PDB file of C-alpha atoms in Angstrom:
ATOM      1  CA  MET A   1       9.203  27.844 -27.813  1.00  0.00           C
ATOM      2  CA  CYS A   2       9.376  28.095 -31.876  1.00  0.00           C
ATOM      3  CA  ARG A   3       9.548  31.867 -31.637  1.00  0.00           C
ATOM      4  CA  ALA A   4      12.999  31.465 -29.709  1.00  0.00           C
ATOM      5  CA  TRP A   5      14.277  29.169 -32.428  1.00  0.00           C
ATOM      6  CA  SER A   6      13.201  31.887 -34.944  1.00  0.00           C
ATOM      7  CA  CYS A   7      15.391  34.472 -33.064  1.00  0.00           C
ATOM      8  CA  LEU A   8      18.396  32.072 -33.110  1.00  0.00           C
ATOM      9  CA  LEU A   9      17.799  31.616 -36.885  1.00  0.00           C
ATOM     10  CA  GLY A  10      18.222  35.204 -37.657  1.00  0.00           C
ATOM     11  CA  LEU A  11      21.750  35.086 -36.020  1.00  0.00           C
ATOM     12  CA  VAL A  12      22.776  32.161 -37.781  1.00  0.00           C
ATOM     13  CA  CYS A  13      21.398  33.418 -41.106  1.00  0.00           C
ATOM     14  CA  GLY A  14      23.518  36.642 -40.671  1.00  0.00           C
ATOM     15  CA  ALA A  15      26.636  34.671 -39.930  1.00  0.00           C
ATOM     16  CA  LEU A  16      26.094  32.583 -43.151  1.00  0.00           C
ATOM     17  CA  VAL A  17      25.972  35.725 -45.403  1.00  0.00           C
ATOM     18  CA  GLY A  18      29.607  35.976 -45.669  1.00  0.00           C
ATOM     19  CA  CYS A  19      30.268  32.297 -46.512  1.00  0.00           C
ATOM     20  CA  VAL A  20      31.556  31.603 -50.138  1.00  0.00           C
ATOM     21  CA  THR A  21      31.828  27.888 -50.469  1.00  0.00           C
ATOM     22  CA  PRO A  22      30.423  25.437 -53.115  1.00  0.00           C
ATOM     23  CA  ASP A  23      28.748  23.393 -50.420  1.00  0.00           C
ATOM     24  CA  ARG A  24      26.645  24.986 -47.694  1.00  0.00           C
ATOM     25  CA  ALA A  25      24.293  23.821 -45.190  1.00  0.00           C
ATOM     26  CA  VAL A  26      21.898  25.548 -42.994  1.00  0.00           C
ATOM     27  CA  VAL A  27      20.521  23.955 -40.177  1.00  0.00           C
ATOM     28  CA  THR A  28      18.610  24.530 -36.750  1.00  0.00           C
ATOM     29  CA  ASP A  29      17.634  22.417 -33.625  1.00  0.00           C
ATOM     30  CA  VAL A  30      14.173  21.274 -33.068  1.00  0.00           C
ATOM     31  CA  GLU A  31      12.389  19.929 -29.845  1.00  0.00           C
ATOM     32  CA  VAL A  32      13.928  16.558 -29.499  1.00  0.00           C
ATOM     33  CA  ASP A  33      10.968  15.093 -27.374  1.00  0.00           C
ATOM     34  CA  GLY A  34       8.717  15.804 -30.133  1.00  0.00           C
ATOM     35  CA  TRP A  35       9.288  17.952 -33.206  1.00  0.00           C
ATOM     36  CA  ALA A  36       5.894  19.464 -34.290  1.00  0.00           C
ATOM     37  CA  CYS A  37       6.462  23.202 -35.029  1.00  0.00           C
ATOM     38  CA  GLY A  38       8.043  24.380 -38.117  1.00  0.00           C
ATOM     39  CA  ALA A  39      11.879  24.704 -38.482  1.00  0.00           C
ATOM     40  CA  SER A  40      13.055  27.950 -40.181  1.00  0.00           C
ATOM     41  CA  LEU A  41      16.188  28.057 -42.311  1.00  0.00           C
ATOM     42  CA  CYS A  42      17.683  30.850 -44.250  1.00  0.00           C
ATOM     43  CA  TYR A  43      20.046  30.416 -47.216  1.00  0.00           C
ATOM     44  CA  ALA A  44      21.885  33.382 -48.425  1.00  0.00           C
ATOM     45  CA  ASN A  45      22.264  33.207 -52.266  1.00  0.00           C
ATOM     46  CA  ASP A  46      25.154  35.133 -53.852  1.00  0.00           C
ATOM     47  CA  ASP A  47      25.059  33.091 -57.474  1.00  0.00           C
ATOM     48  CA  GLU A  48      22.341  33.141 -59.891  1.00  0.00           C
ATOM     49  CA  GLN A  49      23.781  31.207 -62.344  1.00  0.00           C
ATOM     50  CA  SER A  50      25.032  27.869 -60.787  1.00  0.00           C
ATOM     51  CA  LEU A  51      23.014  24.698 -60.852  1.00  0.00           C
ATOM     52  CA  ARG A  52      22.526  23.174 -57.275  1.00  0.00           C
ATOM     53  CA  THR A  53      21.507  19.943 -55.648  1.00  0.00           C
ATOM     54  CA  MET A  54      19.504  20.292 -52.249  1.00  0.00           C
ATOM     55  CA  THR A  55      19.589  17.563 -49.705  1.00  0.00           C
ATOM     56  CA  LEU A  56      17.416  17.567 -46.477  1.00  0.00           C
ATOM     57  CA  PHE A  57      19.123  16.083 -43.291  1.00  0.00           C
ATOM     58  CA  VAL A  58      18.045  15.301 -39.983  1.00  0.00           C
ATOM     59  CA  ARG A  59      20.287  14.593 -36.827  1.00  0.00           C
ATOM     60  CA  VAL A  60      18.748  11.798 -34.785  1.00  0.00           C
ATOM     61  CA  ASP A  61      19.122  10.285 -31.424  1.00  0.00           C
ATOM     62  CA  ASP A  62      18.354   6.642 -30.413  1.00  0.00           C
ATOM     63  CA  ARG A  63      14.622   7.384 -29.921  1.00  0.00           C
ATOM     64  CA  PHE A  64      14.064   7.990 -33.553  1.00  0.00           C
ATOM     65  CA  LEU A  65      12.440   4.990 -34.674  1.00  0.00           C
ATOM     66  CA  GLU A  66      10.632   6.115 -38.039  1.00  0.00           C
ATOM     67  CA  ASP A  67      11.164   5.002 -41.566  1.00  0.00           C
ATOM     68  CA  THR A  68       9.306   7.848 -43.201  1.00  0.00           C
ATOM     69  CA  LEU A  69       8.102  11.305 -42.473  1.00  0.00           C
ATOM     70  CA  THR A  70       6.258  13.647 -44.601  1.00  0.00           C
ATOM     71  CA  VAL A  71       7.132  17.247 -44.279  1.00  0.00           C
ATOM     72  CA  ARG A  72       5.622  20.367 -45.572  1.00  0.00           C
ATOM     73  CA  ILE A  73       8.246  22.765 -47.057  1.00  0.00           C
ATOM     74  CA  GLU A  74       7.404  26.470 -47.356  1.00  0.00           C
ATOM     75  CA  THR A  75       9.939  28.504 -49.540  1.00  0.00           C
ATOM     76  CA  ARG A  76      10.065  32.219 -49.870  1.00  0.00           C
ATOM     77  CA  THR A  77      12.375  34.044 -52.389  1.00  0.00           C
ATOM     78  CA  PRO A  78      14.160  37.258 -51.948  1.00  0.00           C
ATOM     79  CA  ASP A  79      11.568  38.807 -54.233  1.00  0.00           C
ATOM     80  CA  SER A  80       8.887  37.579 -51.964  1.00  0.00           C
ATOM     81  CA  LEU A  81       7.466  34.646 -54.021  1.00  0.00           C
ATOM     82  CA  ARG A  82       6.013  32.007 -51.925  1.00  0.00           C
ATOM     83  CA  THR A  83       5.629  28.187 -52.583  1.00  0.00           C
ATOM     84  CA  THR A  84       4.684  25.335 -50.391  1.00  0.00           C
ATOM     85  CA  GLU A  85       5.088  21.618 -51.248  1.00  0.00           C
ATOM     86  CA  TRP A  86       5.024  18.100 -49.434  1.00  0.00           C
ATOM     87  CA  HIS A  87       8.075  16.046 -49.363  1.00  0.00           C
ATOM     88  CA  ARG A  88       8.075  12.404 -48.116  1.00  0.00           C
ATOM     89  CA  MET A  89      11.376  11.718 -46.345  1.00  0.00           C
ATOM     90  CA  ARG A  90      12.431   7.990 -46.609  1.00  0.00           C
ATOM     91  CA  PHE A  91      15.063   6.783 -43.960  1.00  0.00           C
ATOM     92  CA  GLN A  92      17.391   3.855 -44.283  1.00  0.00           C
ATOM     93  CA  GLY A  93      20.539   3.150 -42.690  1.00  0.00           C
ATOM     94  CA  GLU A  94      22.062   1.293 -39.781  1.00  0.00           C
ATOM     95  CA  PRO A  95      22.009   2.253 -36.220  1.00  0.00           C
ATOM     96  CA  ALA A  96      24.987   4.362 -34.954  1.00  0.00           C
ATOM     97  CA  PRO A  97      27.050   3.426 -31.802  1.00  0.00           C
ATOM     98  CA  ALA A  98      25.298   4.373 -28.714  1.00  0.00           C
ATOM     99  CA  SER A  99      27.724   7.458 -28.086  1.00  0.00           C
ATOM    100  CA  LEU A 100      27.211   8.872 -31.764  1.00  0.00           C
ATOM    101  CA  HIS A 101      24.251  10.604 -33.220  1.00  0.00           C
ATOM    102  CA  ARG A 102      23.283   9.839 -36.739  1.00  0.00           C
ATOM    103  CA  VAL A 103      22.832  12.307 -39.445  1.00  0.00           C
ATOM    104  CA  ILE A 104      20.299  11.016 -42.063  1.00  0.00           C
ATOM    105  CA  ARG A 105      20.545  12.678 -45.596  1.00  0.00           C
ATOM    106  CA  VAL A 106      17.537  12.542 -48.033  1.00  0.00           C
ATOM    107  CA  PRO A 107      17.514  13.857 -51.553  1.00  0.00           C
ATOM    108  CA  TYR A 108      15.395  16.775 -52.103  1.00  0.00           C
ATOM    109  CA  ARG A 109      16.031  18.656 -55.501  1.00  0.00           C
ATOM    110  CA  ARG A 110      18.442  18.476 -58.300  1.00  0.00           C
ATOM    111  CA  SER A 111      19.348  21.137 -61.039  1.00  0.00           C
ATOM    112  CA  VAL A 112      17.996  24.004 -58.948  1.00  0.00           C
ATOM    113  CA  ARG A 113      18.876  27.379 -59.943  1.00  0.00           C
ATOM    114  CA  PHE A 114      18.238  30.294 -57.391  1.00  0.00           C
ATOM    115  CA  ALA A 115      17.359  33.120 -59.732  1.00  0.00           C
ATOM    116  CA  ALA A 116      17.946  36.058 -57.607  1.00  0.00           C
ATOM    117  CA  ARG A 117      20.491  37.195 -55.111  1.00  0.00           C
ATOM    118  CA  GLY A 118      19.487  37.400 -51.355  1.00  0.00           C
ATOM    119  CA  ASN A 119      17.961  35.357 -48.655  1.00  0.00           C
ATOM    120  CA  TYR A 120      15.961  32.343 -49.451  1.00  0.00           C
ATOM    121  CA  HIS A 121      13.779  31.287 -46.616  1.00  0.00           C
ATOM    122  CA  PHE A 122      12.428  27.894 -45.820  1.00  0.00           C
ATOM    123  CA  ARG A 123      10.233  26.575 -43.219  1.00  0.00           C
ATOM    124  CA  ILE A 124      10.170  22.811 -42.724  1.00  0.00           C
ATOM    125  CA  THR A 125       7.232  21.314 -40.798  1.00  0.00           C
ATOM    126  CA  PRO A 126       6.446  17.665 -40.077  1.00  0.00           C
ATOM    127  CA  THR A 127       2.855  16.562 -40.685  1.00  0.00           C
ATOM    128  CA  ARG A 128       2.732  14.748 -37.275  1.00  0.00           C
ATOM    129  CA  THR A 129       4.875  15.165 -34.108  1.00  0.00           C
ATOM    130  CA  VAL A 130       8.039  12.956 -34.158  1.00  0.00           C
ATOM    131  CA  ALA A 131      10.440  12.185 -31.324  1.00  0.00           C
ATOM    132  CA  GLY A 132      14.232  11.785 -31.531  1.00  0.00           C
ATOM    133  CA  ILE A 133      14.965  14.197 -34.448  1.00  0.00           C
ATOM    134  CA  GLU A 134      17.567  16.941 -32.715  1.00  0.00           C
ATOM    135  CA  ALA A 135      18.058  19.153 -35.751  1.00  0.00           C
ATOM    136  CA  VAL A 136      16.901  19.639 -39.376  1.00  0.00           C
ATOM    137  CA  GLY A 137      18.780  21.069 -42.123  1.00  0.00           C
ATOM    138  CA  LEU A 138      19.240  21.653 -45.764  1.00  0.00           C
ATOM    139  CA  GLN A 139      22.622  21.059 -47.625  1.00  0.00           C
ATOM    140  CA  ILE A 140      22.961  23.019 -50.973  1.00  0.00           C
ATOM    141  CA  SER A 141      25.911  21.890 -53.210  1.00  0.00           C
ATOM    142  CA  ASN A 142      26.938  23.031 -56.664  1.00  0.00           C
ATOM    143  CA  GLU A 143      26.325  20.474 -59.396  1.00  0.00           C
TER     144      GLU A 143
END
């Protein structure tokens, strides 16, 4: 199942290469009945100078009952450098009406500079299986 999402990610990543907006988001669907495997995201960077703010976000349905979730974030840069870190997502907010799905945003990093042009690959993996998350993504905005 996870490999099928990786193929879809390649198509989405290719479509994003041509975008040139100050705010960009990369997102992928996850297994809503129980997200357990890593979600792969690809960010095509074309600006080595600007400082950016990175925000993690999840789209959830009414089965989502968590107040925190720790995820492992693996990053691979265009020159193949790799890093792995843990990030604890804290969820707050009011439930949405039954017909709407909530998007919960969680601050991740500020004042980030992507030092090289090319594709930055992120893999976000929960430390435990969690139900009710439909999609996970990363919003990257100019400061």
